[in-house]
Short mmCIF file of C-alpha atoms and ligand atoms in Angstrom, two decimals:
data_model
loop_
_atom_site.label_atom_id
_atom_site.label_comp_id
_atom_site.label_asym_id
_atom_site.label_seq_id
_atom_site.Cartn_x
_atom_site.Cartn_y
_atom_site.Cartn_z
CA MET F 2 4.90 -10.36 21.20
CA VAL F 3 3.67 -6.61 20.78
CA PHE F 4 3.49 -4.87 24.00
CA GLU F 5 5.80 -7.13 25.14
CA SER F 6 8.31 -5.15 27.50
CA LEU F 7 5.66 -2.67 27.72
CA ALA F 8 3.59 -4.43 29.45
CA GLU F 9 5.75 -6.50 31.80
CA LYS F 10 7.21 -2.75 32.98
CA LEU F 11 3.72 -1.51 33.65
CA GLN F 12 2.90 -4.26 35.51
CA ASN F 13 5.54 -3.94 37.42
CA THR F 14 5.26 -0.38 38.14
CA LEU F 15 1.13 -0.74 38.93
CA GLY F 16 2.11 -4.14 40.73
CA LYS F 17 4.13 -2.34 43.82
CA LEU F 18 1.41 0.52 43.79
CA LYS F 19 -1.51 -2.65 44.31
CA GLY F 20 0.73 -4.00 46.62
CA LYS F 21 1.03 -0.79 49.07
CA GLY F 22 -1.68 0.08 51.61
CA LYS F 23 -2.25 3.32 51.15
CA LEU F 24 -0.89 5.79 48.66
CA THR F 25 0.71 9.09 48.82
CA GLU F 26 0.93 11.36 46.54
CA LYS F 27 4.99 10.29 46.06
CA ASP F 28 3.83 7.01 45.29
CA VAL F 29 1.77 8.10 42.30
CA LYS F 30 4.49 10.70 41.15
CA GLU F 31 7.23 7.74 41.11
CA ALA F 32 5.14 4.85 39.30
CA MET F 33 4.07 7.88 36.99
CA ARG F 34 7.63 8.53 36.07
CA GLU F 35 7.93 4.81 35.16
CA VAL F 36 5.20 5.12 33.27
CA LYS F 37 6.14 7.47 31.28
CA LEU F 38 9.72 6.15 30.88
CA ALA F 39 8.36 2.63 29.83
CA LEU F 40 5.81 4.33 27.11
CA LEU F 41 8.78 6.31 25.43
CA GLU F 42 10.60 3.40 25.30
CA ALA F 43 8.14 1.41 23.57
CA ASP F 44 8.32 4.34 20.89
CA VAL F 45 4.79 6.20 21.79
CA ASN F 46 4.71 10.00 20.70
CA PHE F 47 6.12 12.17 23.47
CA ARG F 48 3.05 14.61 22.99
CA VAL F 49 0.75 11.75 23.78
CA VAL F 50 2.86 10.51 26.43
CA LYS F 51 3.07 13.55 28.26
CA ASN F 52 -0.91 14.00 27.89
CA PHE F 53 -1.89 10.52 29.14
CA VAL F 54 1.03 10.77 32.25
CA ASN F 55 -1.02 14.11 33.30
CA LYS F 56 -4.44 12.42 32.66
CA VAL F 57 -3.98 9.65 34.95
CA LYS F 58 -2.24 11.48 37.49
CA GLU F 59 -4.77 14.28 37.55
CA ARG F 60 -7.34 11.50 38.33
CA SER F 61 -5.41 9.21 40.23
CA ILE F 62 -3.85 12.14 43.22
CA GLY F 63 -7.79 13.41 44.99
CA HIS F 64 -9.07 12.21 47.87
CA GLU F 65 -11.40 9.46 45.95
CA VAL F 66 -8.62 7.43 45.04
CA MET F 67 -5.95 8.04 47.70
CA GLU F 68 -8.21 7.45 50.43
CA SER F 69 -10.52 4.34 48.76
CA LEU F 70 -9.84 1.04 50.01
CA THR F 71 -7.91 0.05 47.52
CA PRO F 72 -6.02 3.07 45.94
CA GLY F 73 -3.56 1.05 43.52
CA GLN F 74 -6.38 -0.60 42.11
CA GLN F 75 -7.84 2.43 41.09
CA VAL F 76 -5.28 3.36 39.92
CA VAL F 77 -4.62 1.00 37.47
CA LYS F 78 -8.41 1.13 36.48
CA ILE F 79 -7.93 4.82 35.93
CA VAL F 80 -4.82 3.32 33.57
CA ASN F 81 -6.85 1.28 31.66
CA GLU F 82 -9.44 3.54 31.03
CA GLU F 83 -6.81 6.08 29.28
CA LEU F 84 -4.73 3.45 27.88
CA THR F 85 -8.77 2.78 26.38
CA SER F 86 -9.68 5.99 25.76
CA LEU F 87 -6.40 6.73 23.92
CA MET F 88 -7.11 3.83 21.49
CA GLY F 89 -10.35 4.65 20.41
CA LYS F 90 -12.87 3.82 23.02
CA GLU F 91 -14.70 1.33 21.31
CA GLU F 92 -14.05 -0.68 17.93
CA SER F 93 -14.62 1.14 14.91
CA LYS F 94 -16.42 -0.40 12.12
CA ILE F 95 -16.48 0.04 8.27
CA ASN F 96 -18.97 2.46 7.23
CA PHE F 97 -21.08 0.56 4.49
CA ALA F 98 -22.94 2.42 2.04
CA ASP F 99 -26.65 2.75 2.41
CA ASN F 100 -26.86 1.70 -1.59
CA PRO F 101 -24.41 -0.83 -2.17
CA PRO F 102 -22.04 -0.97 -3.52
CA THR F 103 -19.48 0.34 -0.62
CA VAL F 104 -16.06 1.63 -2.03
CA ILE F 105 -12.96 0.71 0.17
CA MET F 106 -9.78 3.11 -0.89
CA LEU F 107 -7.17 1.55 0.04
CA CYS F 108 -3.85 3.79 0.71
CA GLY F 109 -0.42 3.99 1.98
CA LEU F 110 3.48 4.11 1.10
CA GLN F 111 4.87 0.82 -0.92
CA GLY F 112 5.36 -2.10 1.17
CA ALA F 113 2.90 -1.25 3.81
CA GLY F 114 0.64 -4.11 2.97
CA LYS F 115 -2.18 -2.72 1.22
CA THR F 116 -2.31 -5.75 -1.54
CA THR F 117 -2.08 -7.99 1.20
CA LEU F 118 -4.58 -6.17 2.89
CA SER F 119 -7.54 -6.17 -0.32
CA GLY F 120 -6.86 -10.19 0.21
CA LYS F 121 -7.60 -9.99 3.82
CA LEU F 122 -10.34 -7.10 4.16
CA GLY F 123 -12.13 -8.97 0.88
CA ASN F 124 -11.54 -12.48 2.55
CA LEU F 125 -13.36 -10.91 6.15
CA LEU F 126 -16.07 -9.44 4.42
CA LYS F 127 -16.78 -11.99 1.56
CA LYS F 128 -17.35 -14.82 5.43
CA LYS F 129 -19.73 -12.07 6.29
CA GLY F 130 -21.90 -12.41 3.20
CA LYS F 131 -20.17 -10.13 1.12
CA LYS F 132 -19.38 -9.99 -2.42
CA PRO F 133 -16.34 -8.03 -3.08
CA LEU F 134 -13.91 -7.19 -5.43
CA LEU F 135 -10.57 -5.92 -6.30
CA VAL F 136 -9.49 -3.20 -8.01
CA ALA F 137 -6.14 -3.04 -9.24
CA CYS F 138 -4.90 0.75 -9.41
CA ASP F 139 -1.31 0.59 -9.28
CA ILE F 140 0.39 1.06 -12.54
CA TYR F 141 3.63 1.72 -11.46
CA ARG F 142 5.11 -1.13 -9.60
CA PRO F 143 6.10 -3.71 -11.50
CA ALA F 144 3.75 -7.11 -10.68
CA ALA F 145 1.52 -5.46 -8.76
CA ILE F 146 -1.39 -6.54 -10.68
CA LYS F 147 -0.10 -10.02 -10.96
CA GLN F 148 0.01 -9.48 -7.55
CA LEU F 149 -3.23 -8.49 -6.16
CA GLN F 150 -4.45 -11.38 -8.99
CA VAL F 151 -2.91 -14.51 -7.23
CA VAL F 152 -4.24 -12.88 -3.69
CA GLY F 153 -7.84 -12.67 -5.01
CA GLY F 154 -7.10 -15.70 -6.33
CA GLN F 155 -6.39 -17.70 -2.79
CA VAL F 156 -9.57 -16.41 -1.57
CA ASP F 157 -11.37 -16.66 -4.61
CA ILE F 158 -12.74 -12.98 -5.59
CA PRO F 159 -12.64 -11.33 -8.10
CA VAL F 160 -10.09 -8.90 -9.34
CA PHE F 161 -10.83 -5.94 -11.88
CA SER F 162 -7.77 -4.65 -13.90
CA MET F 163 -6.79 -2.61 -16.95
CA GLY F 164 -3.59 -3.20 -16.87
CA ASP F 165 -1.28 -0.80 -16.64
CA LYS F 166 -1.21 1.81 -19.55
CA GLN F 167 -4.97 3.43 -18.04
CA ASN F 168 -5.18 6.36 -16.04
CA PRO F 169 -5.58 4.75 -11.98
CA VAL F 170 -8.78 7.40 -11.75
CA ASN F 171 -10.22 5.85 -15.35
CA ILE F 172 -9.47 2.37 -14.18
CA ALA F 173 -11.48 3.33 -10.48
CA LYS F 174 -14.01 4.33 -12.18
CA ALA F 175 -14.59 1.34 -14.75
CA ALA F 176 -14.06 -0.84 -11.64
CA LEU F 177 -17.29 0.72 -9.96
CA GLU F 178 -19.28 0.08 -13.09
CA HIS F 179 -18.30 -3.24 -13.63
CA GLY F 180 -18.98 -3.76 -9.44
CA LYS F 181 -22.55 -2.94 -9.94
CA LYS F 182 -23.19 -4.91 -12.88
CA ASN F 183 -21.93 -8.18 -11.44
CA GLY F 184 -23.70 -7.66 -8.35
CA ASN F 185 -20.66 -6.79 -5.95
CA ASP F 186 -21.61 -5.14 -3.15
CA VAL F 187 -18.32 -4.30 -1.93
CA ILE F 188 -15.03 -2.73 -3.93
CA ILE F 189 -11.88 -2.78 -2.72
CA VAL F 190 -9.76 -0.56 -4.33
CA ASP F 191 -5.97 -1.06 -4.14
CA THR F 192 -3.77 2.04 -5.17
CA ALA F 193 -0.05 2.51 -5.84
CA GLY F 194 2.00 3.45 -2.92
CA ARG F 195 5.59 4.92 -2.99
CA LEU F 196 8.88 4.89 -1.27
CA HIS F 197 7.91 8.15 0.78
CA ILE F 198 5.50 10.83 0.90
CA ASP F 199 5.26 13.00 -3.09
CA GLU F 200 3.16 15.12 -4.49
CA GLY F 201 2.12 13.09 -7.59
CA LEU F 202 0.69 10.02 -5.45
CA MET F 203 -1.11 12.84 -3.24
CA ASP F 204 -2.86 14.05 -6.15
CA GLU F 205 -3.15 11.07 -8.01
CA LEU F 206 -4.64 9.64 -4.91
CA GLY F 207 -6.91 12.63 -4.15
CA ASN F 208 -8.49 12.46 -7.97
CA ILE F 209 -9.48 8.72 -7.58
CA LYS F 210 -11.19 9.87 -3.93
CA ASN F 211 -13.01 12.78 -6.00
CA GLU F 212 -14.30 10.44 -9.01
CA ILE F 213 -15.28 7.41 -7.05
CA ASN F 214 -15.96 9.36 -3.59
CA PRO F 215 -15.34 6.35 -1.52
CA ASN F 216 -17.52 5.48 1.80
CA GLU F 217 -14.36 4.34 3.19
CA ILE F 218 -10.96 6.05 2.71
CA LEU F 219 -8.31 2.86 4.86
CA LEU F 220 -4.49 4.12 5.42
CA VAL F 221 -2.42 1.35 6.06
CA VAL F 222 0.70 1.58 7.61
CA ASP F 223 3.45 -0.77 9.14
CA ALA F 224 3.82 -0.87 12.71
CA MET F 225 7.45 -1.33 12.54
CA THR F 226 7.65 1.88 11.55
CA GLY F 227 6.80 2.93 14.73
CA GLN F 228 6.75 7.00 14.98
CA ASP F 229 7.08 6.85 11.13
CA ALA F 230 4.02 5.17 10.53
CA VAL F 231 2.41 7.92 12.69
CA SER F 232 4.02 10.99 10.65
CA VAL F 233 2.10 9.13 7.51
CA ALA F 234 -1.21 9.25 8.65
CA GLU F 235 -0.62 12.41 9.75
CA SER F 236 -0.19 13.36 6.18
CA PHE F 237 -2.07 11.26 4.50
CA ASN F 238 -4.90 12.14 6.88
CA GLU F 239 -3.78 16.02 5.99
CA LYS F 240 -4.20 15.56 2.36
CA LEU F 241 -7.18 12.78 1.89
CA ASP F 242 -8.93 13.57 5.04
CA ILE F 243 -8.51 9.34 6.29
CA ASP F 244 -11.45 7.54 7.62
CA GLY F 245 -8.98 5.04 9.90
CA VAL F 246 -6.12 3.41 9.79
CA VAL F 247 -4.84 -0.28 9.99
CA LEU F 248 -1.73 -0.98 11.17
CA THR F 249 -0.51 -4.05 9.62
CA LYS F 250 3.18 -6.39 10.70
CA LEU F 251 1.92 -5.92 14.50
CA ASP F 252 3.14 -9.36 14.84
CA GLY F 253 6.48 -8.41 14.12
CA ASP F 254 6.24 -4.90 16.02
CA ALA F 255 7.56 -5.95 19.97
CA ARG F 256 7.25 -2.41 21.23
CA GLY F 257 3.48 -1.37 20.16
CA GLY F 258 4.23 3.02 19.89
CA ALA F 259 2.69 3.32 16.51
CA ALA F 260 -0.48 1.45 17.90
CA LEU F 261 -0.31 3.39 21.14
CA SER F 262 -0.04 7.02 19.09
CA ILE F 263 -2.07 7.42 15.94
CA ARG F 264 -5.38 7.57 16.92
CA ALA F 265 -4.50 10.21 19.44
CA VAL F 266 -2.04 11.93 16.77
CA THR F 267 -4.51 12.02 13.92
CA GLY F 268 -7.90 11.53 15.28
CA LYS F 269 -8.52 9.13 13.31
CA PRO F 270 -9.09 5.39 14.80
CA LEU F 271 -7.57 2.52 13.98
CA LYS F 272 -10.15 -0.23 12.49
CA PHE F 273 -8.09 -3.29 11.65
CA VAL F 274 -4.65 -4.80 12.93
CA GLY F 275 -2.62 -7.09 10.70
CA MET F 276 -1.38 -10.02 12.41
CA GLY F 277 0.68 -12.12 9.75
CA GLU F 278 1.64 -12.89 6.17
CA LYS F 279 -1.62 -14.84 5.72
CA LEU F 280 -5.11 -13.93 4.29
CA GLU F 281 -6.93 -14.85 7.64
CA ASP F 282 -4.33 -12.64 9.72
CA LEU F 283 -6.65 -10.16 10.06
CA GLU F 284 -7.93 -8.56 13.42
CA PRO F 285 -10.32 -6.10 13.75
CA PHE F 286 -9.42 -3.57 16.83
CA HIS F 287 -10.48 -3.50 20.05
CA PRO F 288 -8.93 -0.63 22.34
CA ASP F 289 -10.08 -1.94 25.68
CA ARG F 290 -8.69 -6.00 25.09
CA MET F 291 -5.35 -3.87 23.78
CA ALA F 292 -5.54 -2.02 27.03
CA SER F 293 -6.07 -5.35 28.60
CA ARG F 294 -3.25 -7.24 26.95
CA ILE F 295 -0.71 -4.43 28.35
CA LEU F 296 -2.17 -4.52 31.51
CA GLY F 297 -2.38 -8.12 31.96
P1 LIG Y 437 2.17 -3.10 -0.89
O1 LIG Y 437 3.00 -2.68 -1.18
O2 LIG Y 437 1.69 -1.83 0.37
O3 LIG Y 437 1.10 -3.40 -1.40
O4 LIG Y 437 2.38 -4.14 0.16
P2 LIG Y 437 2.33 -5.79 0.24
O5 LIG Y 437 0.70 -6.01 0.79
O6 LIG Y 437 3.08 -6.30 -0.70
O7 LIG Y 437 3.11 -6.13 1.56
C1 LIG Y 437 4.63 -6.31 1.60
C2 LIG Y 437 4.99 -7.29 2.53
O8 LIG Y 437 4.75 -7.13 4.24
C3 LIG Y 437 4.67 -8.40 1.96
O9 LIG Y 437 5.68 -9.33 1.89
C4 LIG Y 437 3.57 -9.45 3.34
O10 LIG Y 437 3.44 -10.56 3.24
C5 LIG Y 437 3.66 -8.45 4.10
N1 LIG Y 437 2.84 -8.45 4.96
C6 LIG Y 437 2.02 -7.35 4.79
N2 LIG Y 437 0.81 -7.92 5.95
C7 LIG Y 437 1.41 -8.25 7.41
C8 LIG Y 437 0.90 -8.58 8.61
O11 LIG Y 437 0.33 -8.06 8.35
N3 LIG Y 437 2.03 -9.15 8.66
C9 LIG Y 437 3.44 -9.68 8.66
N4 LIG Y 437 4.11 -9.97 9.06
N5 LIG Y 437 3.80 -9.29 7.20
C10 LIG Y 437 2.86 -8.92 6.46
#
């Protein structure tokens, strides 16, 4: 389970604080040292950890907390609030267009889970009464188009493709026209990924963005890659000014470092998390619930 070890360590450390009637500055500092180590072990970005611990310390070492009747509990409350705010305070939703169709562009490295997410997101939106269209713009990876068609078929959502001989910018443009004509109110564009970030990929994504002017650019990153996911997010954000991040494979990520760092490092919210391979395994990301899950 994600955050398993972090949760255990934080609960243990904070439990000790709660057990004390009165707190000294030394108690808080010692606890924060343990919190810092636990966060670093969970692979949270170093700067993020430092800021976080300093904030909690600053708020905890003061008359109001130290001289309250339940100082330990106050510190736990502060940790909870700061963890929540680290991950974005409240749930961030998709920007829907005032005039449909809403265009959602998915991007990310190969294997991050874009194609799967196209199906998951389409499925989620369809359940909410939308009429999505999936668009196959990955013309490079063999079988990518077929994979999207299979995914679309599983959730009974149409897939627009023009084979692998057309330029992705033209495919995206044609898909928009097609979607408008067919009453699709959400158009989900699955773009190509590469094993590594390269200029060709970024230029192509930039061209698609300029052409179709998406309401939402979602970056898909693999939670299991930890801090690599965070630096991938930084690069994509720099080039494309993304609107949000989807963290996939959180079901297989025991540490949770990317989930705790991405928002603070990029300034962009985590909007959804992938919790499995099935097309139902997508959840909106709730920072407060995630924080409570960590603190028990
Ligand atoms: P793409 O190259 O970015 O389009 O990636 P794919 O959608 O093909 O996904 C790559 C692999 O990750 C596939 O085997 C998916 O089943 C798997 N995958 C995607 N999302 C998740 C997730 O949230 N959890 C798990 N466990 N596997 C996932």
